[in-house]
Amino acid sequence: MIKVTIIGSGNVAQHLIKAFQKSEVSSTEVQLVQVFSRQVEKVIYLIDESKICTELSQLLEVDLYIIAVSDGAISEISQQIPHSNRLVVHVSGSVPLFALSNKNRKGVFYPLQTFTANKELDFSNVPICIETETEIDNHLLKKVAHSLSELVYEIDTVQRKALHIAAVFVNNFVNHLYKIGADICEENAVPFDILYPLIEETVNKIALLSPEKAQTGPAKRKDMATIESHLSFLENNNQKEIYQILTQSILANGKKL
Amino acid sequence: MIKVTIIGSGNVAQHLIKAFQKSEVSSTEVQLVQVFSRQVEKVIYLIDESKICTELSQLLEVDLYIIAVSDGAISEISQQIPHSNRLVVHVSGSVPLFALSNKNRKGVFYPLQTFTANKELDFSNVPICIETETEIDNHLLKKVAHSLSELVYEIDTVQRKALHIAAVFVNNFVNHLYKIGADICEENAVPFDILYPLIEETVNKIALLSPEKAQTGPAKRKDMATIESHLSFLENNNQKEIYQILTQSILANGKKL
């Protein structure tokens, strides 16, 4: 039995708590022993109160501590764990493994997904990127990861940073383009919903074709007349500038300019 | 019975031919009479050869001609239809209604979707944006549109242009961001597939939340340390510039800069 404690009560922590509790039903190999949260009310609806602790000094000795707090607090929290030679991991895409304190064994457990408060998520479909310093820890962390998800990858710190940046492009920036699309619709009294089937099909296409082969549109077919007419239609300078730079990038086929 | 002819043999024309043939099975109100294609081999696998014509002079008189050719050819083709006072529509997002010849009644039949060669598509879920000059033509075109799709919208020329531009943002530009994500993965020997669940969830989220409320990431939380570290990781100037401009836009909440 691998004993696990989650430190944190934010979005990722809450989704992890739910996922561990769900997996405990089917697996008898991993047990969620404790959750650390300074505010009991943030996790009380998720787990039995007896398992919640509000002081780091109350942390029981377990096999694995998962630190799910903001990037800036990871290092300090890892130093305050009152045990040693345990496996301590964080869940961040951008913090290196070595940011964790030396008093425990280090690792990373990065679930590559966007977590939304109050939106259910099937954790079995969340890719978990793990990194450890030893084979034994790798084995332990992989076992825990597989108790939650079918998608477990060994990813080192540099690759994880690359993935996090790629995730910013395909998630944060893509969502911002949806926002711009919604703004343009609103300004012209068109319901944004009309675009939803197109948005879905854009994603469906790259499950079959590479994004390079899936590319269509005025820039791809070098249709300068349409590009010019779009640019003169757009009145918002910010939208215009984003239209220009992405069009240029497609025209250059994403090559270094 | 409404008699329809499709003029063109490209991607949109091919998907329309398939959709009309499929709808004929269930509906007896709309009939695809002819397809015009200069190259018989492009449509011969879709429709009986007797219905294909290769010269515009061979076009039979029908109720509705759907011109599905490249934007630049629409105006000329509409002039060469050897009949008058018929309803003639084009399928373009960016060509105005008045680009069509005056010898026939004008309309637009714009299916707002990305059409991929050799990829099946459920047309009943494709939004069709129609525009006509009279109530009678509106009624006719709406009937035809509804024989193919449940999603039919009345959209004027200016709104259609806005929708087309919004579609460029949420489809063409989004796909290009996927391409950049794939490039970053490839450069760092990480499989792009790891990002697929995140890409899907990004779309799922905006079915529940507005894109504005769904926004997450370093720029949204004004995490300048992560933004700086991402920018210094990126070596490709094109990727760096796109990262910067989209980050700035999220920081400014998409406002006019």
Short mmCIF file of C-alpha atoms in Angstrom, two decimals:
data_model
loop_
_atom_site.label_atom_id
_atom_site.label_comp_id
_atom_site.label_asym_id
_atom_site.label_seq_id
_atom_site.Cartn_x
_atom_site.Cartn_y
_atom_site.Cartn_z
CA MET A 1 0.00 0.00 0.00
CA ILE A 2 1.42 3.38 -1.06
CA LYS A 3 0.39 6.18 1.32
CA VAL A 4 -0.11 9.59 -0.26
CA THR A 5 -0.65 13.11 1.12
CA ILE A 6 -1.76 16.11 -0.92
CA ILE A 7 -0.52 19.53 0.13
CA GLY A 8 -2.69 22.33 -1.21
CA SER A 9 -6.34 23.22 -1.78
CA GLY A 10 -6.43 25.02 -5.14
CA ASN A 11 -7.88 23.82 -8.41
CA VAL A 12 -5.28 21.13 -9.15
CA ALA A 13 -5.26 19.91 -5.54
CA GLN A 14 -9.05 19.61 -5.52
CA HIS A 15 -9.13 17.66 -8.78
CA LEU A 16 -6.36 15.37 -7.46
CA ILE A 17 -8.23 14.73 -4.20
CA LYS A 18 -11.32 13.72 -6.18
CA ALA A 19 -9.29 11.52 -8.52
CA PHE A 20 -7.52 9.70 -5.66
CA GLN A 21 -10.77 9.07 -3.84
CA LYS A 22 -12.34 7.72 -7.01
CA SER A 23 -9.35 5.48 -7.72
CA GLU A 24 -9.36 4.11 -4.17
CA VAL A 25 -12.67 2.47 -4.97
CA SER A 26 -11.09 0.36 -7.68
CA SER A 27 -7.45 0.15 -6.51
CA THR A 28 -6.22 -1.07 -3.16
CA GLU A 29 -2.62 -0.08 -3.84
CA VAL A 30 -2.75 3.64 -3.23
CA GLN A 31 -4.31 5.38 -0.25
CA LEU A 32 -4.90 9.12 0.27
CA VAL A 33 -3.96 9.56 3.94
CA GLN A 34 -4.10 13.32 4.47
CA VAL A 35 -4.80 16.63 2.82
CA PHE A 36 -3.08 19.82 3.98
CA SER A 37 -5.13 22.99 3.59
CA ARG A 38 -4.89 26.12 5.72
CA GLN A 39 -8.60 26.68 5.06
CA VAL A 40 -10.61 23.57 6.03
CA GLU A 41 -13.69 24.85 4.16
CA LYS A 42 -11.93 24.61 0.78
CA VAL A 43 -11.67 20.80 0.95
CA ILE A 44 -14.24 19.74 3.56
CA TYR A 45 -16.77 18.89 0.83
CA LEU A 46 -14.21 16.54 -0.76
CA ILE A 47 -12.77 14.48 2.07
CA ASP A 48 -13.48 13.39 5.63
CA GLU A 49 -12.56 16.11 8.13
CA SER A 50 -10.34 13.74 10.11
CA LYS A 51 -7.99 13.58 7.11
CA ILE A 52 -7.58 17.35 6.79
CA CYS A 53 -4.67 19.07 8.54
CA THR A 54 -4.13 22.81 8.74
CA GLU A 55 -0.54 22.89 10.02
CA LEU A 56 2.43 21.37 8.21
CA SER A 57 3.70 20.12 11.59
CA GLN A 58 0.64 17.81 11.70
CA LEU A 59 1.68 15.95 8.54
CA LEU A 60 1.90 12.20 9.10
CA GLU A 61 4.77 10.21 7.64
CA VAL A 62 3.72 8.83 4.24
CA ASP A 63 5.43 7.48 1.10
CA LEU A 64 4.58 10.37 -1.18
CA TYR A 65 3.81 14.06 -0.63
CA ILE A 66 2.26 15.82 -3.61
CA ILE A 67 2.75 19.59 -3.35
CA ALA A 68 -0.02 21.26 -5.35
CA VAL A 69 0.48 24.93 -4.49
CA SER A 70 1.40 28.01 -6.53
CA ASP A 71 4.84 27.90 -8.18
CA GLY A 72 6.35 30.51 -5.87
CA ALA A 73 5.46 28.58 -2.69
CA ILE A 74 6.74 25.12 -3.71
CA SER A 75 10.30 25.50 -2.49
CA GLU A 76 9.41 26.82 0.96
CA ILE A 77 6.63 24.28 1.56
CA SER A 78 8.99 21.44 0.61
CA GLN A 79 11.41 22.60 3.31
CA GLN A 80 8.70 22.60 5.96
CA ILE A 81 7.66 18.96 5.59
CA PRO A 82 8.56 17.53 9.03
CA HIS A 83 9.91 14.21 7.68
CA SER A 84 12.94 13.15 5.69
CA ASN A 85 13.90 10.65 3.00
CA ARG A 86 10.30 10.57 1.74
CA LEU A 87 9.37 11.16 -1.92
CA VAL A 88 8.20 14.76 -2.37
CA VAL A 89 6.88 15.90 -5.75
CA HIS A 90 5.35 19.08 -7.13
CA VAL A 91 2.73 19.38 -9.90
CA SER A 92 4.09 22.40 -11.78
CA GLY A 93 4.92 22.60 -15.46
CA SER A 94 7.53 25.30 -15.04
CA VAL A 95 9.32 24.69 -11.73
CA PRO A 96 12.46 22.52 -11.99
CA LEU A 97 12.83 19.36 -9.95
CA PHE A 98 15.80 20.81 -8.03
CA ALA A 99 13.64 23.60 -6.59
CA LEU A 100 12.47 21.05 -4.03
CA SER A 101 14.29 20.78 -0.69
CA ASN A 102 17.19 18.32 -0.37
CA LYS A 103 15.85 16.84 2.87
CA ASN A 104 13.57 14.50 0.90
CA ARG A 105 13.79 12.60 -2.40
CA LYS A 106 12.58 14.76 -5.29
CA GLY A 107 10.17 14.25 -8.13
CA VAL A 108 7.63 15.90 -10.40
CA PHE A 109 4.05 14.82 -11.02
CA TYR A 110 2.72 17.20 -13.69
CA PRO A 111 -0.87 16.61 -14.87
CA LEU A 112 -0.98 18.28 -18.28
CA GLN A 113 -4.53 19.57 -18.32
CA THR A 114 -6.56 22.72 -17.70
CA PHE A 115 -8.49 22.34 -14.46
CA THR A 116 -11.69 24.27 -14.01
CA ALA A 117 -13.41 24.81 -10.69
CA ASN A 118 -16.78 22.99 -10.50
CA LYS A 119 -16.26 21.18 -13.82
CA GLU A 120 -15.94 17.41 -13.64
CA LEU A 121 -12.97 15.92 -15.46
CA ASP A 122 -12.18 12.32 -16.31
CA PHE A 123 -8.72 11.96 -14.77
CA SER A 124 -8.10 8.64 -16.55
CA ASN A 125 -7.62 10.73 -19.69
CA VAL A 126 -5.24 13.29 -18.15
CA PRO A 127 -1.60 12.86 -19.24
CA ILE A 128 0.66 12.74 -16.17
CA CYS A 129 4.30 13.70 -16.77
CA ILE A 130 6.60 12.26 -14.13
CA GLU A 131 10.24 12.90 -13.29
CA THR A 132 12.32 11.31 -10.54
CA GLU A 133 15.98 10.96 -9.55
CA THR A 134 16.11 7.19 -9.08
CA GLU A 135 14.65 4.03 -10.57
CA ILE A 136 12.94 3.12 -7.29
CA ASP A 137 11.19 6.48 -7.09
CA ASN A 138 10.29 6.21 -10.77
CA HIS A 139 8.62 2.89 -10.06
CA LEU A 140 6.73 4.30 -7.05
CA LEU A 141 5.56 7.46 -8.84
CA LYS A 142 4.57 5.57 -11.98
CA LYS A 143 2.43 3.23 -9.88
CA VAL A 144 0.65 6.18 -8.27
CA ALA A 145 0.22 7.96 -11.62
CA HIS A 146 -1.22 4.81 -13.20
CA SER A 147 -3.74 4.49 -10.36
CA LEU A 148 -5.23 7.77 -11.66
CA SER A 149 -4.56 7.81 -15.39
CA GLU A 150 -3.83 5.60 -18.36
CA LEU A 151 -1.53 8.26 -19.83
CA VAL A 152 1.77 8.38 -17.95
CA TYR A 153 4.94 9.83 -19.52
CA GLU A 154 8.52 10.16 -18.29
CA ILE A 155 9.43 13.77 -19.02
CA ASP A 156 12.57 15.58 -17.83
CA THR A 157 12.69 19.18 -16.60
CA VAL A 158 13.64 20.70 -19.99
CA GLN A 159 11.02 18.71 -21.87
CA ARG A 160 8.44 19.64 -19.24
CA LYS A 161 9.20 23.31 -19.76
CA ALA A 162 8.83 22.86 -23.53
CA LEU A 163 5.51 21.07 -22.97
CA HIS A 164 4.32 23.83 -20.66
CA ILE A 165 5.13 26.46 -23.29
CA ALA A 166 3.44 24.37 -26.01
CA ALA A 167 0.44 24.10 -23.67
CA VAL A 168 0.34 27.90 -23.39
CA PHE A 169 0.10 28.07 -27.20
CA VAL A 170 -2.54 25.34 -27.67
CA ASN A 171 -4.63 26.18 -24.60
CA ASN A 172 -4.18 29.75 -23.25
CA PHE A 173 -3.51 31.41 -26.61
CA VAL A 174 -6.11 29.32 -28.45
CA ASN A 175 -8.69 30.31 -25.84
CA HIS A 176 -7.72 33.95 -26.36
CA LEU A 177 -8.35 33.57 -30.10
CA TYR A 178 -11.80 32.19 -29.19
CA LYS A 179 -12.27 35.35 -27.10
CA ILE A 180 -11.35 37.53 -30.10
CA GLY A 181 -13.73 35.53 -32.30
CA ALA A 182 -16.48 36.05 -29.72
CA ASP A 183 -15.71 39.79 -29.58
CA ILE A 184 -15.95 40.11 -33.38
CA CYS A 185 -19.27 38.26 -33.34
CA GLU A 186 -20.63 40.44 -30.55
CA GLU A 187 -19.58 43.66 -32.33
CA ASN A 188 -21.56 42.50 -35.38
CA ALA A 189 -24.61 41.07 -33.60
CA VAL A 190 -23.89 37.48 -34.64
CA PRO A 191 -24.22 34.66 -32.08
CA PHE A 192 -20.79 33.15 -31.26
CA ASP A 193 -22.45 29.71 -31.14
CA ILE A 194 -22.46 29.64 -34.96
CA LEU A 195 -18.70 29.08 -34.75
CA TYR A 196 -18.85 26.13 -32.35
CA PRO A 197 -19.13 23.32 -34.96
CA LEU A 198 -16.14 24.87 -36.77
CA ILE A 199 -14.15 25.05 -33.53
CA GLU A 200 -14.90 21.39 -32.83
CA GLU A 201 -14.03 20.27 -36.36
CA THR A 202 -10.70 22.16 -36.14
CA VAL A 203 -9.77 19.91 -33.22
CA ASN A 204 -11.17 16.75 -34.86
CA LYS A 205 -9.01 17.37 -37.93
CA ILE A 206 -5.71 17.27 -36.06
CA ALA A 207 -6.60 13.86 -34.65
CA LEU A 208 -6.33 12.67 -38.28
CA LEU A 209 -3.92 15.10 -39.92
CA SER A 210 -0.85 16.91 -38.58
CA PRO A 211 -1.60 20.60 -37.85
CA GLU A 212 0.67 21.45 -40.77
CA LYS A 213 -1.43 19.40 -43.19
CA ALA A 214 -4.72 20.57 -41.62
CA GLN A 215 -3.95 24.24 -42.29
CA THR A 216 -6.46 26.05 -44.52
CA GLY A 217 -7.58 29.66 -44.99
CA PRO A 218 -6.60 32.84 -46.83
CA ALA A 219 -2.99 32.89 -45.58
CA LYS A 220 -2.42 29.24 -46.48
CA ARG A 221 -3.65 29.78 -50.05
CA LYS A 222 -1.82 33.15 -50.24
CA ASP A 223 -5.13 34.91 -50.95
CA MET A 224 -3.86 38.47 -50.43
CA ALA A 225 -7.13 40.08 -51.58
CA THR A 226 -9.11 38.42 -48.76
CA ILE A 227 -6.37 39.17 -46.22
CA GLU A 228 -6.40 42.86 -47.20
CA SER A 229 -10.18 43.01 -47.03
CA HIS A 230 -10.18 41.40 -43.56
CA LEU A 231 -7.55 43.84 -42.31
CA SER A 232 -9.51 46.84 -43.52
CA PHE A 233 -12.68 45.46 -41.87
CA LEU A 234 -11.02 45.13 -38.45
CA GLU A 235 -11.12 48.39 -36.51
CA ASN A 236 -9.54 47.17 -33.28
CA ASN A 237 -5.77 47.65 -33.57
CA ASN A 238 -5.05 44.76 -31.25
CA GLN A 239 -7.12 42.34 -33.36
CA LYS A 240 -5.52 43.75 -36.52
CA GLU A 241 -2.00 43.24 -35.19
CA ILE A 242 -2.73 39.63 -34.14
CA TYR A 243 -4.32 38.97 -37.54
CA GLN A 244 -1.20 40.33 -39.25
CA ILE A 245 1.40 38.47 -37.25
CA LEU A 246 -0.37 35.10 -37.45
CA THR A 247 -1.00 35.57 -41.18
CA GLN A 248 2.68 36.38 -41.73
CA SER A 249 3.64 33.29 -39.75
CA ILE A 250 1.37 31.04 -41.85
CA LEU A 251 2.64 32.64 -45.08
CA ALA A 252 6.20 31.91 -43.93
CA ASN A 253 5.04 28.41 -42.89
CA GLY A 254 6.06 29.07 -39.30
CA LYS A 255 9.73 29.38 -40.25
CA LYS A 256 12.15 31.54 -38.33
CA LEU A 257 11.66 35.08 -39.71
CA MET B 1 -40.02 19.78 -55.66
CA ILE B 2 -37.09 22.24 -55.63
CA LYS B 3 -34.57 21.47 -58.38
CA VAL B 4 -30.96 22.28 -57.54
CA THR B 5 -27.71 22.39 -59.55
CA ILE B 6 -24.24 22.62 -58.08
CA ILE B 7 -21.57 24.44 -60.07
CA GLY B 8 -18.04 23.46 -59.04
CA SER B 9 -16.02 20.40 -58.07
CA GLY B 10 -13.75 21.56 -55.23
CA ASN B 11 -13.89 20.63 -51.57
CA VAL B 12 -17.09 22.51 -50.71
CA ALA B 13 -18.84 21.39 -53.91
CA GLN B 14 -17.95 17.74 -53.22
CA HIS B 15 -19.23 17.91 -49.64
CA LEU B 16 -22.43 19.59 -50.87
CA ILE B 17 -23.01 16.92 -53.54
CA LYS B 18 -22.68 14.21 -50.89
CA ALA B 19 -24.97 16.06 -48.49
CA PHE B 20 -27.70 16.59 -51.12
CA GLN B 21 -27.60 12.95 -52.20
CA LYS B 22 -27.87 11.85 -48.59
CA SER B 23 -30.76 14.23 -47.89
CA GLU B 24 -32.62 13.02 -51.01
CA VAL B 25 -33.01 9.66 -49.31
CA SER B 26 -35.07 11.20 -46.52
CA SER B 27 -36.54 14.28 -48.21
CA THR B 28 -38.59 14.38 -51.37
CA GLU B 29 -38.68 18.17 -51.52
CA VAL B 30 -35.23 18.89 -52.92
CA GLN B 31 -33.61 17.22 -55.90
CA LEU B 32 -30.02 17.55 -57.14
CA VAL B 33 -30.50 17.70 -60.90
CA GLN B 34 -27.02 18.46 -62.24
CA VAL B 35 -23.42 19.07 -61.27
CA PHE B 36 -21.16 21.25 -63.38
CA SER B 37 -17.50 20.27 -63.39
CA ARG B 38 -14.99 20.85 -66.17
CA GLN B 39 -13.22 17.66 -65.05
CA VAL B 40 -15.67 14.74 -64.93
CA GLU B 41 -13.21 12.61 -62.91
CA LYS B 42 -13.43 14.95 -59.90
CA VAL B 43 -17.11 14.15 -59.25
CA ILE B 44 -17.73 10.88 -61.08
CA TYR B 45 -17.33 8.90 -57.85
CA LEU B 46 -20.04 11.03 -56.21
CA ILE B 47 -22.88 11.19 -58.71
CA ASP B 48 -24.27 9.41 -61.78
CA GLU B 49 -22.40 10.44 -64.94
CA SER B 50 -25.64 11.43 -66.68
CA LYS B 51 -26.00 14.26 -64.18
CA ILE B 52 -22.56 15.74 -64.78
CA CYS B 53 -22.11 18.52 -67.32
CA THR B 54 -18.80 19.98 -68.44
CA GLU B 55 -20.03 23.08 -70.30
CA LEU B 56 -22.07 25.86 -68.73
CA SER B 57 -24.21 25.94 -71.91
CA GLN B 58 -25.45 22.44 -70.98
CA LEU B 59 -26.98 23.65 -67.70
CA LEU B 60 -30.65 22.74 -67.44
CA GLU B 61 -33.16 25.23 -66.06
CA VAL B 62 -33.58 24.65 -62.32
CA ASP B 63 -34.85 26.60 -59.29
CA LEU B 64 -31.50 27.09 -57.60
CA TYR B 65 -27.90 27.22 -58.85
CA ILE B 66 -25.27 26.92 -56.11
CA ILE B 67 -21.95 28.32 -57.29
CA ALA B 68 -19.20 26.61 -55.27
CA VAL B 69 -16.05 27.86 -57.00
CA SER B 70 -13.09 30.01 -55.90
CA ASP B 71 -13.99 33.58 -54.86
CA GLY B 72 -12.39 35.16 -57.91
CA ALA B 73 -14.44 33.08 -60.38
CA ILE B 74 -17.92 33.60 -58.84
CA SER B 75 -18.85 36.77 -60.70
CA GLU B 76 -17.91 35.49 -64.16
CA ILE B 77 -19.54 32.09 -63.70
CA SER B 78 -22.78 33.76 -62.56
CA GLN B 79 -22.86 35.73 -65.82
CA GLN B 80 -22.47 32.58 -67.91
CA ILE B 81 -25.51 30.73 -66.56
CA PRO B 82 -27.71 30.42 -69.68
CA HIS B 83 -30.98 31.10 -67.87
CA SER B 84 -32.58 34.11 -66.23
CA ASN B 85 -34.79 34.95 -63.26
CA ARG B 86 -33.55 31.83 -61.41
CA LEU B 87 -32.10 31.94 -57.87
CA VAL B 88 -28.30 31.91 -58.04
CA VAL B 89 -26.26 31.74 -54.83
CA HIS B 90 -22.58 31.47 -53.99
CA VAL B 91 -21.05 29.73 -50.94
CA SER B 92 -18.31 32.21 -50.03
CA GLY B 93 -17.76 33.88 -46.67
CA SER B 94 -16.12 36.94 -48.13
CA VAL B 95 -17.79 37.72 -51.47
CA PRO B 96 -20.73 40.15 -51.27
CA LEU B 97 -24.16 39.19 -52.59
CA PHE B 98 -24.02 41.93 -55.26
CA ALA B 99 -20.97 40.32 -56.91
CA LEU B 100 -23.44 37.96 -58.59
CA SER B 101 -24.80 38.83 -62.06
CA ASN B 102 -28.04 40.83 -62.30
CA LYS B 103 -29.55 38.46 -64.85
CA ASN B 104 -30.72 36.14 -62.06
CA ARG B 105 -32.02 36.58 -58.49
CA LYS B 106 -29.13 36.67 -55.99
CA GLY B 107 -28.42 34.92 -52.75
CA VAL B 108 -25.72 33.48 -50.51
CA PHE B 109 -25.55 29.98 -49.06
CA TYR B 110 -22.46 29.98 -46.83
CA PRO B 111 -21.73 26.73 -44.94
CA LEU B 112 -19.56 27.83 -42.02
CA GLN B 113 -17.26 24.85 -41.66
CA THR B 114 -13.78 23.65 -42.63
CA PHE B 115 -14.09 21.01 -45.35
CA THR B 116 -11.38 18.41 -45.66
CA ALA B 117 -10.89 16.21 -48.70
CA ASN B 118 -11.59 12.54 -47.89
CA LYS B 119 -12.91 13.29 -44.42
CA GLU B 120 -16.58 12.54 -43.79
CA LEU B 121 -18.57 15.32 -42.20
CA ASP B 122 -22.05 15.30 -40.71
CA PHE B 123 -23.70 18.10 -42.68
CA SER B 124 -26.72 18.20 -40.34
CA ASN B 125 -24.39 19.92 -37.87
CA VAL B 126 -22.96 22.49 -40.32
CA PRO B 127 -24.31 26.03 -39.78
CA ILE B 128 -25.61 27.42 -43.09
CA CYS B 129 -25.73 31.21 -43.34
CA ILE B 130 -28.22 32.40 -45.94
CA GLU B 131 -28.87 35.79 -47.51
CA THR B 132 -31.45 36.69 -50.15
CA GLU B 133 -33.05 39.80 -51.63
CA THR B 134 -36.71 38.83 -51.27
CA GLU B 135 -38.98 36.95 -48.88
CA ILE B 136 -39.85 34.37 -51.53
CA ASP B 137 -36.19 33.57 -52.17
CA ASN B 138 -35.57 33.50 -48.43
CA HIS B 139 -38.29 30.88 -48.09
CA LEU B 140 -36.88 28.81 -50.97
CA LEU B 141 -33.26 28.96 -49.77
CA LYS B 142 -34.22 28.23 -46.17
CA LYS B 143 -36.10 25.13 -47.30
CA VAL B 144 -33.05 23.89 -49.20
CA ALA B 145 -30.71 24.71 -46.31
CA HIS B 146 -32.96 22.88 -43.86
CA SER B 147 -32.94 19.80 -46.08
CA LEU B 148 -29.20 19.55 -45.31
CA SER B 149 -28.75 21.04 -41.85
CA GLU B 150 -30.57 21.81 -38.64
CA LEU B 151 -28.55 25.00 -38.20
CA VAL B 152 -29.75 27.70 -40.58
CA TYR B 153 -29.11 31.40 -39.93
CA GLU B 154 -30.08 34.57 -41.77
CA ILE B 155 -26.87 36.56 -42.05
CA ASP B 156 -26.32 39.71 -44.12
CA THR B 157 -23.17 40.52 -46.11
CA VAL B 158 -21.48 42.56 -43.37
CA GLN B 159 -22.25 39.99 -40.67
CA ARG B 160 -21.01 37.23 -42.97
CA LYS B 161 -17.71 39.05 -43.42
CA ALA B 162 -17.39 39.43 -39.64
CA LEU B 163 -18.15 35.71 -39.22
CA HIS B 164 -15.58 34.81 -41.85
CA ILE B 165 -12.94 36.86 -40.04
CA ALA B 166 -13.92 35.34 -36.69
CA ALA B 167 -13.64 31.92 -38.38
CA VAL B 168 -10.10 32.77 -39.48
CA PHE B 169 -9.24 33.45 -35.82
CA VAL B 170 -10.91 30.35 -34.32
CA ASN B 171 -9.98 27.93 -37.11
CA ASN B 172 -7.01 29.00 -39.28
CA PHE B 173 -5.11 30.82 -36.54
CA VAL B 174 -5.95 28.24 -33.87
CA ASN B 175 -4.67 25.50 -36.17
CA HIS B 176 -1.47 27.49 -36.66
CA LEU B 177 -1.01 27.65 -32.87
CA TYR B 178 -1.39 23.83 -32.86
CA LYS B 179 1.36 23.77 -35.50
CA ILE B 180 3.63 25.87 -33.27
CA GLY B 181 2.84 23.61 -30.30
CA ALA B 182 3.74 20.59 -32.45
CA ASP B 183 6.99 22.27 -33.54
CA ILE B 184 7.99 22.99 -29.93
CA CYS B 185 7.26 19.37 -29.00
CA GLU B 186 9.26 18.06 -31.94
CA GLU B 187 12.25 20.28 -31.13
CA ASN B 188 12.28 18.82 -27.62
CA ALA B 189 11.57 15.18 -28.51
CA VAL B 190 8.16 15.13 -26.81
CA PRO B 191 5.18 13.50 -28.57
CA PHE B 192 2.59 16.13 -29.60
CA ASP B 193 -0.15 13.63 -28.65
CA ILE B 194 0.42 14.46 -24.98
CA LEU B 195 -1.28 17.78 -25.67
CA TYR B 196 -4.39 16.32 -27.29
CA PRO B 197 -6.52 15.91 -24.10
CA LEU B 198 -5.68 19.53 -23.20
CA ILE B 199 -6.65 20.72 -26.69
CA GLU B 200 -9.98 18.88 -26.42
CA GLU B 201 -10.70 20.19 -22.93
CA THR B 202 -9.97 23.76 -24.10
CA VAL B 203 -12.86 23.38 -26.56
CA ASN B 204 -15.12 21.60 -24.05
CA LYS B 205 -14.68 24.46 -21.60
CA ILE B 206 -16.10 27.12 -23.92
CA ALA B 207 -19.26 25.06 -24.35
CA LEU B 208 -19.84 25.82 -20.64
CA LEU B 209 -18.04 29.11 -20.01
CA SER B 210 -17.51 32.13 -22.23
CA PRO B 211 -13.95 32.26 -23.65
CA GLU B 212 -13.36 35.27 -21.40
CA LYS B 213 -14.23 33.29 -18.26
CA ALA B 214 -12.40 30.19 -19.49
CA GLN B 215 -9.06 32.03 -19.81
CA THR B 216 -6.23 30.66 -17.65
CA GLY B 217 -2.43 30.67 -17.82
CA PRO B 218 0.56 32.86 -16.94
CA ALA B 219 -0.72 35.97 -18.76
CA LYS B 220 -4.16 35.73 -17.17
CA ARG B 221 -2.67 35.54 -13.66
CA LYS B 222 -0.05 38.18 -14.54
CA ASP B 223 2.74 35.71 -13.69
CA MET B 224 5.59 37.72 -15.20
CA ALA B 225 8.29 35.34 -13.92
CA THR B 226 6.87 32.41 -15.92
CA ILE B 227 6.31 34.62 -18.98
CA GLU B 228 9.95 35.79 -18.87
CA SER B 229 11.23 32.25 -18.45
CA HIS B 230 9.13 31.04 -21.40
CA LEU B 231 10.40 33.87 -23.59
CA SER B 232 14.01 33.11 -22.79
CA PHE B 233 13.42 29.40 -23.52
CA LEU B 234 12.03 30.10 -27.02
CA GLU B 235 14.81 30.45 -29.60
CA ASN B 236 12.62 30.86 -32.67
CA ASN B 237 11.98 34.60 -33.15
CA ASN B 238 8.66 33.98 -34.84
CA GLN B 239 7.38 31.86 -31.91
CA LYS B 240 8.73 34.45 -29.47
CA GLU B 241 6.96 37.32 -31.22
CA ILE B 242 3.63 35.44 -31.31
CA TYR B 243 4.05 34.54 -27.61
CA GLN B 244 4.67 38.21 -26.80
CA ILE B 245 1.79 39.71 -28.74
CA LEU B 246 -0.80 37.18 -27.49
CA THR B 247 0.46 37.56 -23.91
CA GLN B 248 0.18 41.35 -24.19
CA SER B 249 -3.33 40.98 -25.54
CA ILE B 250 -4.40 38.72 -22.64
CA LEU B 251 -2.75 41.09 -20.12
CA ALA B 252 -4.73 43.96 -21.66
CA ASN B 253 -7.83 41.71 -21.69
CA GLY B 254 -8.12 42.03 -25.46
CA LYS B 255 -8.78 45.78 -25.22
CA LYS B 256 -7.83 48.18 -27.93
CA LEU B 257 -4.13 48.99 -27.35
#
